[in-house]
Amino acid sequence: MRMVNEGGERVTDFLKTIPVKHWSTVHFPGCRYGEMFSNVAESFNSWIKDERYLPVKNLVDAIRAKIMSMIVERREKASKWVRTICPKMDQKLFDAYQESRTWVVMRSGDDVYEVHSEPTVTVDIARRTCSCQKWQQNGFPCCHAVGAITNSGKELSLYVDPYYHTETYRASYSYSIYPIPTLWMTQHVTGEDVILPPLSKKPPGRPKTHRIPSRGEKVSQIKCGRCGKFGNHNRATCKEAT
């Protein structure tokens, strides 16, 4: 590990005192709901890409306004949904059903099934488990589980964690952030004793504005109009030799 190599025994002793499940993705026992990365900070920085260069007071107010607008937009969007599962996950459920249609599903017990896919897996719909482990990690039926549930004749939506339900999404944005008028705010008179920000040296090079994708993260690729290859560059940023 890089931290151990740089920090030596201090880092090793520190990691020994922390349970592995708190810092290792592999040993995390909880449900990940499809989120295998910890890039919330990077996503937030990308969301406020234009506002983060404002002074602190203006930055806080700009973030408040963005969140206020986002809540209203998502609340209105969710009010038009009519299905039990959110549209994106409902489509994912349909795609899993389409993938499982050609597989042979054999019943082993009351709620235990053997799904002949590549590879063959065991699904227990009562315990909501699959030997591929994806159902347990995401709380959402994998394609093997969808095939087994469909074979049992039961409703697919009953086996989807409430986290993905439309009602849960609506509840998340049921509150409101109220406007803060600035008309009656008092103007603070600054005296001579002013605490200035610390001096800092600007690092060389152009500052990065886009976050770095996590390892294993699926990044959408585009086709370059210059070299014709798929990747995360275009004609203007292409570095391929002509």
PDB file of C-alpha atoms in Angstrom:
ATOM      1  CA  MET A   1       0.000   0.000   0.000  1.00  0.00           C
ATOM      2  CA  ARG A   2       1.189   3.482  -0.861  1.00  0.00           C
ATOM      3  CA  MET A   3       0.251   4.928   2.535  1.00  0.00           C
ATOM      4  CA  VAL A   4       2.217   2.243   4.364  1.00  0.00           C
ATOM      5  CA  ASN A   5       5.268   2.747   2.153  1.00  0.00           C
ATOM      6  CA  GLU A   6       5.291   6.498   2.777  1.00  0.00           C
ATOM      7  CA  GLY A   7       4.200   6.547   6.429  1.00  0.00           C
ATOM      8  CA  GLY A   8       5.927   3.420   7.673  1.00  0.00           C
ATOM      9  CA  GLU A   9       5.050   1.987  11.071  1.00  0.00           C
ATOM     10  CA  ARG A  10       2.915   4.955  12.100  1.00  0.00           C
ATOM     11  CA  VAL A  11       0.450   4.298   9.289  1.00  0.00           C
ATOM     12  CA  THR A  12       0.552   0.539   9.898  1.00  0.00           C
ATOM     13  CA  ASP A  13      -0.245   0.971  13.600  1.00  0.00           C
ATOM     14  CA  PHE A  14      -2.997   3.474  12.774  1.00  0.00           C
ATOM     15  CA  LEU A  15      -4.704   1.115  10.309  1.00  0.00           C
ATOM     16  CA  LYS A  16      -4.549  -1.753  12.807  1.00  0.00           C
ATOM     17  CA  THR A  17      -6.751   0.210  15.221  1.00  0.00           C
ATOM     18  CA  ILE A  18      -9.464   0.804  12.594  1.00  0.00           C
ATOM     19  CA  PRO A  19     -11.793  -2.063  11.625  1.00  0.00           C
ATOM     20  CA  VAL A  20     -11.173  -3.093   8.023  1.00  0.00           C
ATOM     21  CA  LYS A  21     -14.858  -2.734   7.151  1.00  0.00           C
ATOM     22  CA  HIS A  22     -14.601   1.041   7.735  1.00  0.00           C
ATOM     23  CA  TRP A  23     -11.949   1.725   5.087  1.00  0.00           C
ATOM     24  CA  SER A  24     -11.907  -1.251   2.694  1.00  0.00           C
ATOM     25  CA  THR A  25     -14.555  -1.632  -0.008  1.00  0.00           C
ATOM     26  CA  VAL A  26     -14.038  -5.388  -0.153  1.00  0.00           C
ATOM     27  CA  HIS A  27     -14.858  -5.894   3.540  1.00  0.00           C
ATOM     28  CA  PHE A  28     -17.754  -3.409   3.755  1.00  0.00           C
ATOM     29  CA  PRO A  29     -20.736  -5.483   5.046  1.00  0.00           C
ATOM     30  CA  GLY A  30     -23.510  -3.045   4.204  1.00  0.00           C
ATOM     31  CA  CYS A  31     -25.518  -2.504   1.045  1.00  0.00           C
ATOM     32  CA  ARG A  32     -23.826  -0.213  -1.487  1.00  0.00           C
ATOM     33  CA  TYR A  33     -26.960   0.482  -3.585  1.00  0.00           C
ATOM     34  CA  GLY A  34     -24.852   0.409  -6.738  1.00  0.00           C
ATOM     35  CA  GLU A  35     -22.444   3.098  -5.528  1.00  0.00           C
ATOM     36  CA  MET A  36     -18.993   1.529  -5.510  1.00  0.00           C
ATOM     37  CA  PHE A  37     -17.034   4.778  -5.300  1.00  0.00           C
ATOM     38  CA  SER A  38     -16.487   7.557  -2.771  1.00  0.00           C
ATOM     39  CA  ASN A  39     -16.346  10.457  -5.209  1.00  0.00           C
ATOM     40  CA  VAL A  40     -19.114  12.575  -3.686  1.00  0.00           C
ATOM     41  CA  ALA A  41     -16.710  15.462  -3.069  1.00  0.00           C
ATOM     42  CA  GLU A  42     -15.505  15.420  -6.678  1.00  0.00           C
ATOM     43  CA  SER A  43     -19.070  15.334  -8.011  1.00  0.00           C
ATOM     44  CA  PHE A  44     -20.016  18.257  -5.771  1.00  0.00           C
ATOM     45  CA  ASN A  45     -17.001  20.269  -6.932  1.00  0.00           C
ATOM     46  CA  SER A  46     -18.009  19.644 -10.524  1.00  0.00           C
ATOM     47  CA  TRP A  47     -21.569  20.755  -9.741  1.00  0.00           C
ATOM     48  CA  ILE A  48     -20.357  24.100  -8.348  1.00  0.00           C
ATOM     49  CA  LYS A  49     -17.576  24.504 -10.915  1.00  0.00           C
ATOM     50  CA  ASP A  50     -18.466  28.131 -11.642  1.00  0.00           C
ATOM     51  CA  GLU A  51     -19.481  29.139  -8.121  1.00  0.00           C
ATOM     52  CA  ARG A  52     -16.504  27.765  -6.173  1.00  0.00           C
ATOM     53  CA  TYR A  53     -14.299  30.717  -7.148  1.00  0.00           C
ATOM     54  CA  LEU A  54     -16.622  33.192  -5.408  1.00  0.00           C
ATOM     55  CA  PRO A  55     -15.887  34.722  -1.991  1.00  0.00           C
ATOM     56  CA  VAL A  56     -17.040  32.571   0.924  1.00  0.00           C
ATOM     57  CA  LYS A  57     -20.240  34.517   1.655  1.00  0.00           C
ATOM     58  CA  ASN A  58     -21.322  34.586  -1.981  1.00  0.00           C
ATOM     59  CA  LEU A  59     -20.327  30.936  -2.398  1.00  0.00           C
ATOM     60  CA  VAL A  60     -22.565  29.793   0.463  1.00  0.00           C
ATOM     61  CA  ASP A  61     -25.504  31.781  -0.870  1.00  0.00           C
ATOM     62  CA  ALA A  62     -24.952  30.480  -4.419  1.00  0.00           C
ATOM     63  CA  ILE A  63     -24.916  26.873  -3.177  1.00  0.00           C
ATOM     64  CA  ARG A  64     -28.110  27.516  -1.204  1.00  0.00           C
ATOM     65  CA  ALA A  65     -29.808  28.853  -4.332  1.00  0.00           C
ATOM     66  CA  LYS A  66     -28.655  25.876  -6.431  1.00  0.00           C
ATOM     67  CA  ILE A  67     -29.936  23.373  -3.888  1.00  0.00           C
ATOM     68  CA  MET A  68     -33.226  25.256  -3.585  1.00  0.00           C
ATOM     69  CA  SER A  69     -33.753  25.117  -7.362  1.00  0.00           C
ATOM     70  CA  MET A  70     -32.653  21.471  -7.584  1.00  0.00           C
ATOM     71  CA  ILE A  71     -35.166  20.374  -4.946  1.00  0.00           C
ATOM     72  CA  VAL A  72     -38.026  22.087  -6.776  1.00  0.00           C
ATOM     73  CA  GLU A  73     -37.025  20.640 -10.163  1.00  0.00           C
ATOM     74  CA  ARG A  74     -36.697  17.083  -8.865  1.00  0.00           C
ATOM     75  CA  ARG A  75     -39.924  17.322  -6.880  1.00  0.00           C
ATOM     76  CA  GLU A  76     -41.827  18.385 -10.006  1.00  0.00           C
ATOM     77  CA  LYS A  77     -40.168  15.644 -12.067  1.00  0.00           C
ATOM     78  CA  ALA A  78     -41.022  12.934  -9.534  1.00  0.00           C
ATOM     79  CA  SER A  79     -44.648  14.082  -9.299  1.00  0.00           C
ATOM     80  CA  LYS A  80     -45.163  12.851 -12.893  1.00  0.00           C
ATOM     81  CA  TRP A  81     -43.900   9.326 -12.241  1.00  0.00           C
ATOM     82  CA  VAL A  82     -46.644   6.699 -12.065  1.00  0.00           C
ATOM     83  CA  ARG A  83     -44.710   3.459 -11.519  1.00  0.00           C
ATOM     84  CA  THR A  84     -43.520   1.964  -8.231  1.00  0.00           C
ATOM     85  CA  ILE A  85     -39.846   2.010  -9.210  1.00  0.00           C
ATOM     86  CA  CYS A  86     -37.966   5.115 -10.351  1.00  0.00           C
ATOM     87  CA  PRO A  87     -37.796   5.289 -14.173  1.00  0.00           C
ATOM     88  CA  LYS A  88     -34.048   4.705 -14.481  1.00  0.00           C
ATOM     89  CA  MET A  89     -34.126   1.619 -12.257  1.00  0.00           C
ATOM     90  CA  ASP A  90     -37.382   0.436 -13.827  1.00  0.00           C
ATOM     91  CA  GLN A  91     -35.597   0.417 -17.192  1.00  0.00           C
ATOM     92  CA  LYS A  92     -32.690  -1.445 -15.612  1.00  0.00           C
ATOM     93  CA  LEU A  93     -35.133  -4.047 -14.307  1.00  0.00           C
ATOM     94  CA  PHE A  94     -36.591  -4.455 -17.798  1.00  0.00           C
ATOM     95  CA  ASP A  95     -33.111  -4.847 -19.316  1.00  0.00           C
ATOM     96  CA  ALA A  96     -32.303  -7.555 -16.754  1.00  0.00           C
ATOM     97  CA  TYR A  97     -35.517  -9.348 -17.671  1.00  0.00           C
ATOM     98  CA  GLN A  98     -34.617  -9.222 -21.354  1.00  0.00           C
ATOM     99  CA  GLU A  99     -31.178 -10.660 -20.609  1.00  0.00           C
ATOM    100  CA  SER A 100     -32.571 -13.517 -18.497  1.00  0.00           C
ATOM    101  CA  ARG A 101     -35.227 -14.651 -20.978  1.00  0.00           C
ATOM    102  CA  THR A 102     -32.973 -17.188 -22.720  1.00  0.00           C
ATOM    103  CA  TRP A 103     -31.633 -18.777 -19.527  1.00  0.00           C
ATOM    104  CA  VAL A 104     -32.880 -22.078 -18.107  1.00  0.00           C
ATOM    105  CA  VAL A 105     -34.209 -21.696 -14.560  1.00  0.00           C
ATOM    106  CA  MET A 106     -34.650 -24.821 -12.414  1.00  0.00           C
ATOM    107  CA  ARG A 107     -36.430 -24.902  -9.089  1.00  0.00           C
ATOM    108  CA  SER A 108     -34.514 -26.519  -6.225  1.00  0.00           C
ATOM    109  CA  GLY A 109     -36.757 -25.732  -3.254  1.00  0.00           C
ATOM    110  CA  ASP A 110     -39.609 -23.483  -2.198  1.00  0.00           C
ATOM    111  CA  ASP A 111     -37.728 -20.290  -3.032  1.00  0.00           C
ATOM    112  CA  VAL A 112     -34.340 -21.580  -4.217  1.00  0.00           C
ATOM    113  CA  TYR A 113     -33.523 -21.683  -7.924  1.00  0.00           C
ATOM    114  CA  GLU A 114     -30.621 -22.686 -10.112  1.00  0.00           C
ATOM    115  CA  VAL A 115     -30.105 -20.328 -13.033  1.00  0.00           C
ATOM    116  CA  HIS A 116     -28.143 -21.759 -15.961  1.00  0.00           C
ATOM    117  CA  SER A 117     -26.324 -18.685 -17.203  1.00  0.00           C
ATOM    118  CA  GLU A 118     -22.618 -18.000 -17.657  1.00  0.00           C
ATOM    119  CA  PRO A 119     -21.734 -19.041 -15.005  1.00  0.00           C
ATOM    120  CA  THR A 120     -24.525 -21.033 -13.336  1.00  0.00           C
ATOM    121  CA  VAL A 121     -25.670 -19.402 -10.087  1.00  0.00           C
ATOM    122  CA  THR A 122     -27.964 -20.109  -7.143  1.00  0.00           C
ATOM    123  CA  VAL A 123     -30.739 -17.670  -6.249  1.00  0.00           C
ATOM    124  CA  ASP A 124     -32.758 -17.627  -3.018  1.00  0.00           C
ATOM    125  CA  ILE A 125     -35.595 -15.190  -3.530  1.00  0.00           C
ATOM    126  CA  ALA A 126     -36.848 -15.522   0.058  1.00  0.00           C
ATOM    127  CA  ARG A 127     -33.496 -14.443   1.492  1.00  0.00           C
ATOM    128  CA  ARG A 128     -32.877 -12.092  -1.456  1.00  0.00           C
ATOM    129  CA  THR A 129     -29.479 -13.533  -2.234  1.00  0.00           C
ATOM    130  CA  CYS A 130     -27.631 -14.613  -5.358  1.00  0.00           C
ATOM    131  CA  SER A 131     -24.280 -16.402  -5.507  1.00  0.00           C
ATOM    132  CA  CYS A 132     -22.991 -13.631  -7.795  1.00  0.00           C
ATOM    133  CA  GLN A 133     -23.350 -11.282  -4.749  1.00  0.00           C
ATOM    134  CA  LYS A 134     -24.753  -8.356  -6.778  1.00  0.00           C
ATOM    135  CA  TRP A 135     -28.242  -8.576  -5.261  1.00  0.00           C
ATOM    136  CA  GLN A 136     -26.800  -8.349  -1.747  1.00  0.00           C
ATOM    137  CA  GLN A 137     -24.481  -5.446  -2.619  1.00  0.00           C
ATOM    138  CA  ASN A 138     -26.993  -3.293  -4.473  1.00  0.00           C
ATOM    139  CA  GLY A 139     -30.339  -4.151  -2.906  1.00  0.00           C
ATOM    140  CA  PHE A 140     -31.564  -4.491  -6.482  1.00  0.00           C
ATOM    141  CA  PRO A 141     -32.289  -7.851  -8.185  1.00  0.00           C
ATOM    142  CA  CYS A 142     -29.513  -8.905 -10.553  1.00  0.00           C
ATOM    143  CA  CYS A 143     -30.356 -10.482 -13.898  1.00  0.00           C
ATOM    144  CA  HIS A 144     -30.155 -13.964 -12.329  1.00  0.00           C
ATOM    145  CA  ALA A 145     -32.597 -12.975  -9.581  1.00  0.00           C
ATOM    146  CA  VAL A 146     -34.947 -11.431 -12.149  1.00  0.00           C
ATOM    147  CA  GLY A 147     -35.009 -14.719 -14.058  1.00  0.00           C
ATOM    148  CA  ALA A 148     -35.758 -16.684 -10.885  1.00  0.00           C
ATOM    149  CA  ILE A 149     -38.473 -14.271  -9.699  1.00  0.00           C
ATOM    150  CA  THR A 150     -40.104 -14.280 -13.125  1.00  0.00           C
ATOM    151  CA  ASN A 151     -40.071 -18.094 -13.118  1.00  0.00           C
ATOM    152  CA  SER A 152     -41.765 -18.104  -9.705  1.00  0.00           C
ATOM    153  CA  GLY A 153     -44.610 -15.947 -11.042  1.00  0.00           C
ATOM    154  CA  LYS A 154     -44.140 -13.282  -8.359  1.00  0.00           C
ATOM    155  CA  GLU A 155     -44.084  -9.506  -8.849  1.00  0.00           C
ATOM    156  CA  LEU A 156     -40.590  -8.134  -9.540  1.00  0.00           C
ATOM    157  CA  SER A 157     -41.151  -4.814  -7.780  1.00  0.00           C
ATOM    158  CA  LEU A 158     -41.747  -6.614  -4.464  1.00  0.00           C
ATOM    159  CA  TYR A 159     -38.103  -7.654  -4.416  1.00  0.00           C
ATOM    160  CA  VAL A 160     -36.646  -4.212  -5.084  1.00  0.00           C
ATOM    161  CA  ASP A 161     -35.315  -2.359  -2.048  1.00  0.00           C
ATOM    162  CA  PRO A 162     -37.473   0.685  -1.070  1.00  0.00           C
ATOM    163  CA  TYR A 163     -34.376   2.802  -1.708  1.00  0.00           C
ATOM    164  CA  TYR A 164     -35.250   2.632  -5.421  1.00  0.00           C
ATOM    165  CA  HIS A 165     -38.977   3.329  -5.009  1.00  0.00           C
ATOM    166  CA  THR A 166     -40.632   6.442  -6.381  1.00  0.00           C
ATOM    167  CA  GLU A 167     -42.109   7.267  -2.971  1.00  0.00           C
ATOM    168  CA  THR A 168     -38.632   7.252  -1.411  1.00  0.00           C
ATOM    169  CA  TYR A 169     -37.390   9.632  -4.087  1.00  0.00           C
ATOM    170  CA  ARG A 170     -40.334  11.950  -3.511  1.00  0.00           C
ATOM    171  CA  ALA A 171     -39.790  11.881   0.254  1.00  0.00           C
ATOM    172  CA  SER A 172     -36.145  12.898  -0.256  1.00  0.00           C
ATOM    173  CA  TYR A 173     -37.242  16.140  -1.925  1.00  0.00           C
ATOM    174  CA  SER A 174     -40.441  16.784   0.016  1.00  0.00           C
ATOM    175  CA  TYR A 175     -38.876  19.575   2.086  1.00  0.00           C
ATOM    176  CA  SER A 176     -38.098  23.099   0.906  1.00  0.00           C
ATOM    177  CA  ILE A 177     -35.301  25.613   1.340  1.00  0.00           C
ATOM    178  CA  TYR A 178     -36.833  29.034   1.763  1.00  0.00           C
ATOM    179  CA  PRO A 179     -35.451  32.203   0.141  1.00  0.00           C
ATOM    180  CA  ILE A 180     -33.225  34.504   2.190  1.00  0.00           C
ATOM    181  CA  PRO A 181     -33.845  38.157   1.317  1.00  0.00           C
ATOM    182  CA  THR A 182     -30.871  40.512   1.503  1.00  0.00           C
ATOM    183  CA  LEU A 183     -32.864  43.756   1.588  1.00  0.00           C
ATOM    184  CA  TRP A 184     -32.900  44.117   5.377  1.00  0.00           C
ATOM    185  CA  MET A 185     -29.452  42.719   6.128  1.00  0.00           C
ATOM    186  CA  THR A 186     -27.328  45.067   8.185  1.00  0.00           C
ATOM    187  CA  GLN A 187     -24.106  46.358   6.665  1.00  0.00           C
ATOM    188  CA  HIS A 188     -21.129  45.592   8.899  1.00  0.00           C
ATOM    189  CA  VAL A 189     -18.619  48.417   9.139  1.00  0.00           C
ATOM    190  CA  THR A 190     -15.092  47.045   9.021  1.00  0.00           C
ATOM    191  CA  GLY A 191     -12.496  48.670  11.250  1.00  0.00           C
ATOM    192  CA  GLU A 192      -8.749  48.847  10.837  1.00  0.00           C
ATOM    193  CA  ASP A 193      -8.074  45.453  12.398  1.00  0.00           C
ATOM    194  CA  VAL A 194      -8.789  43.129   9.509  1.00  0.00           C
ATOM    195  CA  ILE A 195      -7.693  39.493   9.393  1.00  0.00           C
ATOM    196  CA  LEU A 196      -6.503  38.769   5.886  1.00  0.00           C
ATOM    197  CA  PRO A 197      -6.368  35.303   4.349  1.00  0.00           C
ATOM    198  CA  PRO A 198      -3.026  33.497   4.572  1.00  0.00           C
ATOM    199  CA  LEU A 199      -0.508  33.953   1.809  1.00  0.00           C
ATOM    200  CA  SER A 200      -0.454  31.062  -0.612  1.00  0.00           C
ATOM    201  CA  LYS A 201       1.671  30.247  -3.622  1.00  0.00           C
ATOM    202  CA  LYS A 202      -0.155  29.355  -6.804  1.00  0.00           C
ATOM    203  CA  PRO A 203       1.028  25.969  -8.110  1.00  0.00           C
ATOM    204  CA  PRO A 204       2.418  25.834 -11.655  1.00  0.00           C
ATOM    205  CA  GLY A 205       0.235  24.830 -14.576  1.00  0.00           C
ATOM    206  CA  ARG A 206      -3.412  25.323 -15.396  1.00  0.00           C
ATOM    207  CA  PRO A 207      -5.760  24.364 -12.525  1.00  0.00           C
ATOM    208  CA  LYS A 208      -7.865  21.258 -13.131  1.00  0.00           C
ATOM    209  CA  THR A 209     -11.595  21.826 -13.434  1.00  0.00           C
ATOM    210  CA  HIS A 210     -12.746  18.237 -14.043  1.00  0.00           C
ATOM    211  CA  ARG A 211     -12.613  15.520 -11.415  1.00  0.00           C
ATOM    212  CA  ILE A 212     -10.453  12.431 -11.864  1.00  0.00           C
ATOM    213  CA  PRO A 213     -12.579   9.255 -12.319  1.00  0.00           C
ATOM    214  CA  SER A 214     -12.174   6.542  -9.699  1.00  0.00           C
ATOM    215  CA  ARG A 215     -10.550   3.257 -10.634  1.00  0.00           C
ATOM    216  CA  GLY A 216     -13.122   0.953 -12.210  1.00  0.00           C
ATOM    217  CA  GLU A 217     -15.635   3.733 -12.788  1.00  0.00           C
ATOM    218  CA  LYS A 218     -17.501   3.574 -16.078  1.00  0.00           C
ATOM    219  CA  VAL A 219     -16.716   6.692 -18.098  1.00  0.00           C
ATOM    220  CA  SER A 220     -18.771   7.516 -21.176  1.00  0.00           C
ATOM    221  CA  GLN A 221     -16.643   7.472 -24.311  1.00  0.00           C
ATOM    222  CA  ILE A 222     -16.977   9.584 -27.452  1.00  0.00           C
ATOM    223  CA  LYS A 223     -15.646   9.112 -30.967  1.00  0.00           C
ATOM    224  CA  CYS A 224     -12.932  11.569 -31.953  1.00  0.00           C
ATOM    225  CA  GLY A 225     -13.609  13.325 -35.240  1.00  0.00           C
ATOM    226  CA  ARG A 226      -9.887  13.521 -36.010  1.00  0.00           C
ATOM    227  CA  CYS A 227      -8.423  10.080 -35.270  1.00  0.00           C
ATOM    228  CA  GLY A 228     -11.693   8.138 -35.327  1.00  0.00           C
ATOM    229  CA  LYS A 229     -10.940   6.366 -32.014  1.00  0.00           C
ATOM    230  CA  PHE A 230     -13.223   6.082 -29.004  1.00  0.00           C
ATOM    231  CA  GLY A 231     -12.074   7.684 -25.749  1.00  0.00           C
ATOM    232  CA  ASN A 232     -12.485  10.797 -23.594  1.00  0.00           C
ATOM    233  CA  HIS A 233     -10.985  13.250 -26.107  1.00  0.00           C
ATOM    234  CA  ASN A 234     -12.297  15.090 -29.163  1.00  0.00           C
ATOM    235  CA  ARG A 235     -10.868  16.764 -32.279  1.00  0.00           C
ATOM    236  CA  ALA A 236      -9.619  19.790 -30.307  1.00  0.00           C
ATOM    237  CA  THR A 237      -7.796  17.741 -27.633  1.00  0.00           C
ATOM    238  CA  CYS A 238      -6.655  14.855 -29.840  1.00  0.00           C
ATOM    239  CA  LYS A 239      -2.940  14.028 -29.482  1.00  0.00           C
ATOM    240  CA  GLU A 240      -2.762  11.159 -31.968  1.00  0.00           C
ATOM    241  CA  ALA A 241      -0.133  11.459 -34.681  1.00  0.00           C
ATOM    242  CA  THR A 242      -1.506  12.221 -38.135  1.00  0.00           C
TER     243      THR A 242
END
